[in-house]
Amino acid sequence: ETGVTQTPRHLVMGMTNKKSLKCEQHLGHNAMYWYKQSAKKPLELMFVYSLEERVENNSVPSRFSPECPNSSHLFLHLHTLQPEDSALYLCASSQSPGPNEQFFGPGTRLTVL
Amino acid sequence: QKEVEQNSGPLSVPEGAIASLNCTYSDRGSQSFFWYRQYSGKSPELIMSIYSNGDKEDGRFTAQLNKASQYVSLLIRDSQPSDSATYLCAVSGNTPLVFGKGTRLSVIA
């Protein structure tokens, strides 16, 4: 296990459900990230937070809503998802945003029915 | 559009051989280069970072960087079956990392 934890590890939800993914980092980092990883595709950066401020949003649909209450916690709120949103959702953290090594959590495997 | 290209593989090497993984990138302003290993169903794990031209060695792993050719590689000496995984190249200038699709490595016992 790394210094980045994610819950839940697996999630199955219907298209009308609302759920949240949680990420916590214990590394004292100031930047946190959400990535989506689908089969046969590269990691897709979704959101970047630096010191609780969102600094990057890569044209992610509004059915994904991030929240960063402090520099150690990051949430991804999900509502009215589509089956194509099924993927591995990874949280990562780094000392600061930019050209720094990132450390990943174990991920949440999401299945949308 | 900043791009990082990797051969998707699979790259198959016999146990004990040297595995060579390659990556090219499009942004000439890139400063930081990383290799991650990802086992099936797991999250990426950082194994090497390199910031200047030349070679950097860490145990059985050697990262090589050539900024003029916009090329970074990872060599794995004495490959073991436990090295079988997908290896992701990640590159950054002043922005968050851009990842390649990864190369799947299979080490045959």
XYZ file of N, CA and C in Angstrom:
666
model
N 0.835 -1.215 0.000
C 0.000 0.000 0.000
C 0.862 1.255 0.000
N 0.415 2.287 -0.712
C 1.150 3.535 -0.761
C 0.570 4.469 0.278
N 1.102 5.740 0.259
C 0.567 6.737 1.165
C -0.703 7.373 0.651
N -1.276 6.824 -0.404
C -2.528 7.343 -0.958
C -3.566 6.226 -0.886
N -4.675 6.486 -0.217
C -5.725 5.482 -0.085
C -6.974 5.929 -0.820
N -7.727 4.955 -1.298
C -8.973 5.251 -2.006
C -10.068 4.306 -1.524
N -11.266 4.836 -1.392
C -12.431 4.023 -1.079
C -13.626 4.499 -1.892
N -14.520 3.587 -2.281
C -14.371 2.149 -2.156
C -13.395 1.620 -3.210
N -13.011 0.364 -3.106
C -12.125 -0.225 -4.109
C -12.923 -0.702 -5.322
N -14.176 -1.079 -5.081
C -15.048 -1.518 -6.168
C -16.410 -0.863 -5.962
N -17.038 -0.474 -7.058
C -18.347 0.169 -6.978
C -19.156 -0.199 -8.212
N -20.360 -0.674 -7.973
C -21.310 -0.941 -9.049
C -22.503 -0.023 -8.819
N -22.871 0.731 -9.834
C -23.983 1.653 -9.664
C -24.841 1.714 -10.920
N -26.101 2.041 -10.719
C -27.001 2.249 -11.835
C -26.863 3.661 -12.362
N -27.416 3.897 -13.519
C -27.264 5.201 -14.160
C -27.966 6.323 -13.399
N -28.924 5.962 -12.549
C -29.644 7.015 -11.828
C -29.110 7.245 -10.423
N -28.110 6.459 -10.019
C -27.572 6.580 -8.663
C -26.676 7.803 -8.516
N -26.447 8.159 -7.249
C -25.426 9.143 -6.898
C -24.478 8.476 -5.914
N -23.205 8.559 -6.206
C -22.203 7.978 -5.329
C -20.994 8.918 -5.279
N -20.105 8.655 -4.319
C -18.877 9.449 -4.219
C -17.673 8.547 -4.028
N -16.582 8.926 -4.658
C -15.294 8.275 -4.455
C -14.464 9.156 -3.538
N -13.704 8.496 -2.660
C -12.904 9.242 -1.699
C -11.432 8.899 -1.859
N -10.592 9.905 -1.712
C -9.149 9.730 -1.766
C -8.527 10.479 -0.598
N -7.525 9.872 0.025
C -6.813 10.521 1.121
C -5.322 10.271 0.942
N -4.531 11.326 1.081
C -3.085 11.162 0.981
C -2.422 11.536 2.300
N -1.407 10.719 2.660
C -0.722 10.874 3.941
C 0.730 11.270 3.726
N 1.010 11.914 2.587
C 2.381 12.206 2.200
C 2.754 13.677 2.391
N 1.819 14.476 2.856
C 2.103 15.891 3.027
C 2.199 16.648 1.717
N 1.615 16.111 0.675
C 1.651 16.751 -0.640
C 0.634 17.876 -0.744
N 0.867 18.742 -1.722
C -0.023 19.889 -1.921
C -0.886 19.775 -3.165
N -0.667 18.780 -3.993
C -1.439 18.631 -5.229
C -2.071 17.248 -5.266
N -3.292 17.194 -5.759
C -4.002 15.929 -5.903
C -4.690 15.884 -7.255
N -4.862 14.673 -7.754
C -5.340 14.480 -9.116
C -6.381 13.362 -9.155
N -7.308 13.471 -10.106
C -8.171 12.356 -10.497
C -7.848 11.973 -11.931
N -7.675 10.653 -12.147
C -7.470 10.105 -13.471
C -8.539 9.052 -13.746
N -8.832 8.883 -15.032
C -9.674 7.789 -15.489
C -8.813 6.877 -16.358
N -8.904 5.573 -16.115
C -8.168 4.618 -16.953
C -9.138 3.582 -17.496
N -9.368 3.646 -18.805
C -10.203 2.667 -19.490
C -9.302 1.682 -20.219
N -9.870 0.524 -20.543
C -9.097 -0.501 -21.247
C -8.579 0.046 -22.572
N -7.339 -0.251 -22.889
C -6.705 0.079 -24.162
C -6.522 1.578 -24.378
N -6.684 2.378 -23.312
C -6.508 3.823 -23.446
C -5.470 4.301 -22.443
N -4.793 5.417 -22.765
C -3.852 5.960 -21.769
C -4.606 6.574 -20.605
N -3.881 6.818 -19.542
C -4.459 7.520 -18.406
C -4.999 8.877 -18.854
N -6.219 9.176 -18.439
C -6.833 10.451 -18.784
C -6.900 11.307 -17.538
N -6.210 12.447 -17.557
C -6.269 13.372 -16.436
C -7.624 14.057 -16.426
N -8.305 14.002 -15.284
C -9.627 14.618 -15.172
C -9.545 15.964 -14.451
N -8.969 15.964 -13.256
C -8.930 17.178 -12.428
C -7.594 17.253 -11.711
N -7.160 18.510 -11.486
C -5.968 18.772 -10.701
C -6.319 19.795 -9.633
N -5.927 19.529 -8.402
C -6.106 20.478 -7.314
C -4.744 20.802 -6.711
N -4.544 22.085 -6.434
C -3.341 22.527 -5.748
C -3.774 23.332 -4.541
N -3.410 22.869 -3.354
C -3.804 23.564 -2.120
C -5.299 23.852 -2.113
N -6.060 22.848 -2.452
C -7.527 22.867 -2.427
C -8.158 23.706 -3.529
N -7.366 24.299 -4.398
C -7.927 25.068 -5.508
C -7.819 24.245 -6.792
N -8.915 24.193 -7.557
C -8.856 23.461 -8.810
C -8.028 24.253 -9.820
N -7.004 23.626 -10.375
C -6.147 24.333 -11.318
C -6.292 23.821 -12.734
N -6.921 22.680 -12.880
C -7.084 22.147 -14.225
C -8.315 21.255 -14.267
N -9.085 21.405 -15.335
C -10.263 20.584 -15.566
C -10.270 20.238 -17.035
N -9.975 19.015 -17.356
C -9.794 18.633 -18.754
C -11.104 18.268 -19.440
N -12.011 19.240 -19.532
C -13.262 19.056 -20.288
C -14.000 17.803 -19.844
N -14.126 17.636 -18.553
C -14.813 16.471 -18.017
C -16.312 16.765 -17.932
N -17.156 15.801 -18.300
C -18.609 16.034 -18.220
C -19.045 16.416 -16.804
N -20.089 17.203 -16.723
C -20.543 17.723 -15.429
C -21.101 16.641 -14.516
N -21.334 15.439 -15.039
C -21.803 14.356 -14.166
C -20.699 13.889 -13.210
N -19.486 14.377 -13.435
C -18.373 14.162 -12.498
C -18.107 15.497 -11.796
N -18.177 15.487 -10.470
C -18.013 16.725 -9.723
C -16.969 16.523 -8.636
N -15.823 17.191 -8.728
C -14.790 16.995 -7.711
C -14.982 17.929 -6.526
N -14.386 17.515 -5.410
C -14.407 18.352 -4.206
C -13.112 18.122 -3.457
N -12.474 19.195 -3.040
C -11.219 19.087 -2.303
C -11.321 19.954 -1.047
N -11.801 19.388 0.064
C -12.007 20.183 1.272
C -10.716 20.616 1.960
N -9.644 19.851 1.755
C -8.330 20.220 2.307
C -7.267 19.501 1.489
N -6.018 19.774 1.771
C -4.950 19.256 0.910
C -4.745 17.754 1.047
N -5.407 17.113 2.010
C -5.233 15.672 2.193
C -6.380 14.843 1.639
N -7.485 15.480 1.329
C -8.676 14.748 0.920
C -9.204 15.243 -0.424
N -9.657 14.291 -1.206
C -10.210 14.601 -2.518
C -11.386 13.660 -2.761
N -12.474 14.219 -3.252
C -13.656 13.423 -3.554
C -14.009 13.585 -5.029
N -14.675 12.561 -5.550
C -15.258 12.651 -6.885
C -16.708 12.211 -6.763
N -17.618 13.175 -6.912
C -19.040 12.897 -6.809
C -19.582 12.512 -8.185
N -20.358 11.426 -8.194
C -20.834 10.847 -9.443
C -22.368 10.886 -9.474
N -22.936 11.319 -10.588
C -24.398 11.260 -10.721
C -24.784 11.109 -12.178
N -25.832 10.345 -12.398
C -26.366 10.037 -13.737
C -25.264 9.638 -14.706
N -24.457 8.677 -14.293
C -23.366 8.224 -15.147
C -23.886 7.344 -16.283
N -23.030 7.125 -17.258
C -23.323 6.305 -18.416
C -22.475 5.033 -18.372
N -22.905 3.984 -19.043
C -22.099 2.750 -19.034
C -20.657 2.969 -19.504
N -20.456 3.922 -20.422
C -19.086 4.165 -20.908
C -18.199 4.836 -19.868
N -18.783 5.223 -18.737
C -17.986 5.776 -17.638
C -17.358 4.668 -16.784
N -17.715 3.432 -17.067
C -17.106 2.304 -16.346
C -15.608 2.293 -16.635
N -14.816 2.281 -15.555
C -13.356 2.389 -15.713
C -12.720 2.256 -14.339
N -11.401 2.315 -14.326
C -10.640 2.407 -13.080
C -10.374 3.884 -12.817
N -10.795 4.369 -11.666
C -10.576 5.775 -11.316
C -9.445 5.841 -10.290
N -8.424 6.571 -10.678
C -7.210 6.646 -9.876
C -7.030 8.039 -9.306
N -6.647 8.066 -8.061
C -6.268 9.307 -7.396
C -4.747 9.315 -7.263
N -4.149 10.475 -7.394
C -2.706 10.599 -7.218
C -2.402 11.884 -6.480
N -1.204 11.953 -5.905
C -0.774 13.189 -5.271
C 0.685 13.447 -5.609
N 1.066 14.721 -5.504
C 2.461 15.098 -5.713
C 2.776 16.299 -4.841
N 4.058 16.586 -4.704
C 4.478 17.696 -3.860
C 3.828 19.003 -4.288
N 3.779 19.220 -5.594
C 3.109 20.394 -6.148
C 2.677 20.036 -7.559
N 1.752 20.799 -8.153
C 1.354 20.482 -9.530
C 2.491 20.800 -10.486
N 2.555 20.093 -11.603
C 3.622 20.351 -12.550
C 4.513 19.155 -12.697
N 5.778 19.379 -13.009
C 6.681 18.285 -13.369
C 7.227 17.517 -12.169
N 6.354 17.027 -11.346
C 6.763 16.281 -10.161
C 6.240 14.867 -10.212
N 6.994 13.958 -9.596
C 6.548 12.572 -9.548
C 5.241 12.489 -8.781
N 4.358 11.657 -9.305
C 3.056 11.474 -8.691
C 2.982 10.077 -8.092
N 2.260 9.981 -6.994
C 2.068 8.703 -6.319
C 0.585 8.375 -6.355
N 0.299 7.155 -6.780
C -1.080 6.759 -7.033
C -1.669 5.953 -5.880
N -2.968 6.112 -5.699
C -3.717 5.223 -4.842
C -4.053 3.940 -5.581
N -4.713 2.991 -4.900
C -5.008 1.693 -5.521
C -6.121 1.736 -6.549
N -6.892 2.810 -6.567
C -7.943 2.940 -7.566
C -9.291 2.420 -7.103
N -10.328 2.906 -7.754
C -11.695 2.402 -7.586
C -12.146 1.851 -8.927
N -12.502 0.577 -8.934
C -13.028 -0.043 -10.168
C -14.528 0.228 -10.202
N -14.958 1.070 -11.133
C -16.354 1.482 -11.236
C -17.041 0.779 -12.395
N -18.192 0.214 -12.117
C -19.025 -0.389 -13.162
C -20.383 0.293 -13.130
N -20.791 0.844 -14.262
C -22.095 1.504 -14.390
C -23.012 0.609 -15.213
N -24.102 0.234 -14.610
C -25.026 -0.688 -15.289
C -26.101 0.069 -16.062
N -1.043 19.854 -28.839
C -1.351 18.658 -28.060
C -0.040 17.937 -27.713
N 0.239 17.844 -26.433
C 1.457 17.168 -26.005
C 1.207 15.668 -26.038
N 2.126 14.937 -26.697
C 1.929 13.501 -26.857
C 3.132 12.719 -26.371
N 2.840 11.546 -25.878
C 3.865 10.595 -25.455
C 3.531 9.268 -26.123
N 4.473 8.772 -26.905
C 4.226 7.577 -27.706
C 5.032 6.390 -27.180
N 4.357 5.269 -27.083
C 5.006 4.017 -26.706
C 4.457 2.903 -27.580
N 5.285 1.942 -27.881
C 4.820 0.738 -28.564
C 4.011 -0.075 -27.563
N 2.790 -0.448 -27.939
C 1.904 -1.101 -26.969
C 2.326 -2.534 -26.647
N 3.155 -3.132 -27.536
C 3.584 -4.498 -27.289
C 2.508 -5.507 -27.670
N 2.559 -6.740 -27.129
C 3.448 -7.111 -26.039
C 4.891 -7.327 -26.488
N 5.800 -6.972 -25.582
C 7.209 -7.241 -25.765
C 7.530 -8.490 -24.955
N 7.960 -9.519 -25.631
C 8.268 -10.776 -24.946
C 9.770 -10.991 -24.911
N 10.291 -11.242 -23.724
C 11.721 -11.517 -23.571
C 11.874 -12.749 -22.685
N 12.928 -13.531 -22.915
C 13.160 -14.686 -22.044
C 13.729 -14.242 -20.700
N 13.492 -15.045 -19.701
C 14.021 -14.768 -18.366
C 15.535 -14.631 -18.427
N 16.057 -13.601 -17.757
C 17.488 -13.360 -17.727
C 17.976 -12.403 -18.797
N 17.142 -12.121 -19.783
C 17.531 -11.224 -20.885
C 17.331 -9.759 -20.470
N 17.770 -8.857 -21.338
C 17.553 -7.428 -21.140
C 16.298 -7.017 -21.893
N 15.388 -6.364 -21.176
C 14.187 -5.814 -21.809
C 14.426 -4.335 -22.064
N 14.103 -3.882 -23.265
C 14.305 -2.490 -23.640
C 12.967 -1.866 -24.014
N 12.570 -0.848 -23.272
C 11.285 -0.181 -23.475
C 11.556 1.254 -23.911
N 10.840 1.698 -24.929
C 11.118 2.992 -25.531
C 9.920 3.925 -25.483
N 10.241 5.215 -25.520
C 9.198 6.244 -25.406
C 9.686 7.493 -26.132
N 8.828 8.083 -26.938
C 9.146 9.376 -27.546
C 8.083 10.387 -27.132
N 8.470 11.664 -27.123
C 7.541 12.699 -26.676
C 7.614 13.889 -27.617
N 6.558 14.658 -27.639
C 6.460 15.729 -28.636
C 6.876 17.103 -28.112
N 6.775 17.336 -26.792
C 7.023 18.665 -26.241
C 8.505 18.862 -25.944
N 9.166 19.719 -26.735
C 10.596 19.941 -26.544
C 10.917 20.606 -25.210
N 9.924 21.237 -24.594
C 10.140 21.889 -23.307
C 10.046 20.950 -22.121
N 9.876 19.662 -22.362
C 9.733 18.699 -21.275
C 10.994 18.650 -20.425
N 10.789 18.557 -19.111
C 11.914 18.606 -18.175
C 12.035 17.368 -17.316
N 10.907 16.706 -17.102
C 10.884 15.594 -16.147
C 10.313 14.361 -16.826
N 10.939 13.221 -16.522
C 10.582 11.989 -17.222
C 10.509 10.857 -16.196
N 9.456 10.084 -16.311
C 9.215 9.053 -15.306
C 8.813 7.753 -15.978
N 9.161 6.658 -15.325
C 8.673 5.341 -15.710
C 7.867 4.757 -14.559
N 6.676 4.297 -14.907
C 5.802 3.638 -13.944
C 5.586 2.199 -14.392
N 5.426 1.320 -13.429
C 5.078 -0.073 -13.699
C 3.655 -0.296 -13.191
N 2.841 -0.962 -13.998
C 1.462 -1.235 -13.609
C 1.153 -2.703 -13.841
N 0.945 -3.418 -12.759
C 0.492 -4.801 -12.862
C -0.996 -4.802 -13.167
N -1.442 -5.878 -13.790
C -2.839 -5.994 -14.191
C -3.766 -5.822 -12.993
N -4.716 -4.914 -13.116
C -5.681 -4.680 -12.054
C -5.174 -3.818 -10.911
N -3.935 -3.350 -11.011
C -3.341 -2.525 -9.951
C -3.100 -1.110 -10.454
N -2.672 -0.237 -9.555
C -2.392 1.145 -9.933
C -0.924 1.298 -10.331
N -0.597 2.361 -11.059
C 0.797 2.585 -11.465
C 1.706 2.834 -10.262
N 2.920 2.299 -10.362
C 3.918 2.423 -9.303
C 5.163 3.067 -9.908
N 5.627 4.146 -9.324
C 6.807 4.832 -9.838
C 8.058 3.971 -9.629
N 8.831 3.753 -10.720
C 10.052 2.976 -10.574
C 11.303 3.772 -10.922
N 11.203 4.772 -11.788
C 12.387 5.541 -12.159
C 11.976 6.963 -12.520
N 12.874 7.905 -12.230
C 12.717 9.274 -12.701
C 14.058 9.725 -13.265
N 14.019 10.580 -14.291
C 15.254 11.086 -14.879
C 15.003 12.494 -15.375
N 15.985 13.368 -15.181
C 15.782 14.772 -15.480
C 16.837 15.346 -16.431
N 17.984 14.662 -16.573
C 19.041 15.191 -17.434
C 19.494 14.123 -18.413
N 20.100 14.562 -19.500
C 20.554 13.638 -20.533
C 21.527 12.610 -19.972
N 21.452 11.408 -20.518
C 22.365 10.362 -20.108
C 21.630 9.199 -19.484
N 22.358 8.445 -18.697
C 21.822 7.237 -18.072
C 21.688 7.433 -16.567
N 20.679 6.763 -16.025
C 20.513 6.719 -14.578
C 20.188 5.283 -14.205
N 20.984 4.723 -13.299
C 20.836 3.323 -12.939
C 20.297 3.181 -11.522
N 19.423 2.206 -11.356
C 18.883 1.880 -10.029
C 18.615 0.388 -10.011
N 19.561 -0.351 -9.418
C 19.421 -1.802 -9.386
C 19.440 -2.382 -10.790
N 18.428 -3.150 -11.126
C 18.368 -3.766 -12.459
C 17.807 -2.812 -13.524
N 17.381 -1.632 -13.109
C 16.759 -0.682 -14.027
C 17.738 0.428 -14.422
N 17.722 0.778 -15.716
C 18.481 1.917 -16.217
C 17.565 2.757 -17.090
N 17.429 4.023 -16.745
C 16.690 4.957 -17.596
C 17.693 5.727 -18.431
N 17.344 5.951 -19.693
C 18.198 6.694 -20.607
C 17.394 7.833 -21.210
N 17.987 9.016 -21.236
C 17.301 10.192 -21.754
C 18.149 10.874 -22.823
N 17.513 11.205 -23.940
C 18.156 11.961 -25.006
C 17.187 13.056 -25.419
N 17.385 14.250 -24.861
C 16.443 15.346 -25.113
C 16.512 15.827 -26.563
N 17.679 15.759 -27.174
C 17.792 16.204 -28.567
C 16.932 15.346 -29.487
N 16.869 14.059 -29.192
C 16.051 13.139 -29.984
C 14.654 12.965 -29.405
N 14.377 13.599 -28.271
C 13.070 13.509 -27.598
C 12.711 12.049 -27.360
N 13.619 11.392 -26.686
C 13.542 9.943 -26.550
C 13.969 9.574 -25.142
N 13.181 8.693 -24.505
C 13.557 8.173 -23.201
C 13.307 6.671 -23.210
N 14.197 5.925 -22.589
C 14.057 4.474 -22.596
C 14.283 3.911 -21.200
N 13.839 2.695 -21.025
C 14.028 1.962 -19.783
C 14.589 0.594 -20.125
N 15.732 0.261 -19.527
C 16.316 -1.059 -19.687
C 16.140 -1.836 -18.389
N 15.722 -3.079 -18.526
C 15.596 -3.957 -17.366
C 16.548 -5.117 -17.583
N 17.584 -5.183 -16.762
C 18.573 -6.269 -16.885
C 18.093 -7.487 -16.106
N 18.569 -8.674 -16.543
C 18.215 -9.913 -15.848
C 16.708 -9.984 -15.600
N 15.952 -9.849 -16.661
C 14.483 -9.806 -16.547
C 13.953 -11.048 -15.837
N 12.962 -10.807 -14.974
C 12.325 -11.873 -14.213
C 10.842 -11.947 -14.571
N 10.231 -13.120 -14.413
C 8.791 -13.218 -14.672
C 7.989 -12.177 -13.882
N 8.474 -11.810 -12.697
C 7.775 -10.811 -11.891
C 7.841 -9.403 -12.490
N 8.681 -9.218 -13.517
C 8.727 -7.932 -14.219
C 7.619 -7.807 -15.255
N 6.900 -8.888 -15.496
C 5.803 -8.860 -16.468
C 4.728 -7.892 -15.990
N 4.510 -6.851 -16.763
C 3.597 -5.775 -16.388
C 3.503 -4.808 -17.567
N 2.705 -3.785 -17.401
C 2.674 -2.686 -18.372
C 3.510 -1.542 -17.833
N 4.377 -1.009 -18.678
C 5.278 0.066 -18.263
C 4.834 1.368 -18.931
N 4.553 2.359 -18.098
C 4.053 3.646 -18.560
C 5.165 4.682 -18.515
N 5.305 5.394 -19.611
C 6.225 6.522 -19.680
C 5.411 7.783 -19.401
N 5.946 8.688 -18.586
C 5.259 9.943 -18.269
C 6.240 11.094 -18.402
N 5.775 12.180 -18.978
C 6.642 13.306 -19.327
C 5.965 14.603 -18.904
N 6.771 15.578 -18.456
C 6.179 16.857 -18.069
C 7.140 18.011 -18.317
N 6.557 19.164 -18.722
C 7.298 20.409 -18.755
C 6.942 21.175 -17.497
N 6.104 22.178 -17.612
C 5.618 22.895 -16.432
C 4.186 22.524 -16.097
N 3.717 21.462 -16.692
C 2.332 21.041 -16.512
C 2.316 19.665 -15.867
N 1.138 19.215 -15.401
C 1.075 17.843 -14.883
C 1.510 16.820 -15.929
N 1.825 15.643 -15.445
C 2.386 14.594 -16.291
C 1.454 14.226 -17.441
N 2.063 13.925 -18.589
C 1.344 13.339 -19.721
C 1.835 11.901 -19.844
N 0.910 10.961 -19.861
C 1.260 9.549 -19.876
C 1.125 8.977 -21.277
N 2.010 8.024 -21.598
C 1.827 7.213 -22.781
C 0.830 6.097 -22.491
N 0.486 5.329 -23.530
C -0.477 4.233 -23.371
C 0.142 3.031 -22.662
N 1.475 2.987 -22.638
C 2.133 1.892 -21.961
C 2.555 0.780 -22.895
N 3.614 0.079 -22.505
C 4.101 -1.099 -23.220
C 3.944 -2.302 -22.310
N 3.278 -3.322 -22.850
C 3.105 -4.532 -22.044
C 4.320 -5.432 -22.226
N 4.961 -5.769 -21.125
C 6.148 -6.620 -21.125
C 5.774 -7.991 -20.576
N 6.211 -9.025 -21.285
C 6.011 -10.396 -20.831
C 7.371 -11.070 -20.762
N 7.760 -11.516 -19.575
C 9.029 -12.215 -19.383
C 8.726 -13.697 -19.265
N 9.287 -14.461 -20.205
C 8.963 -15.882 -20.319
C 9.986 -16.710 -19.539
N 9.509 -17.509 -18.596
C 10.399 -18.371 -17.806
C 10.928 -19.541 -18.634
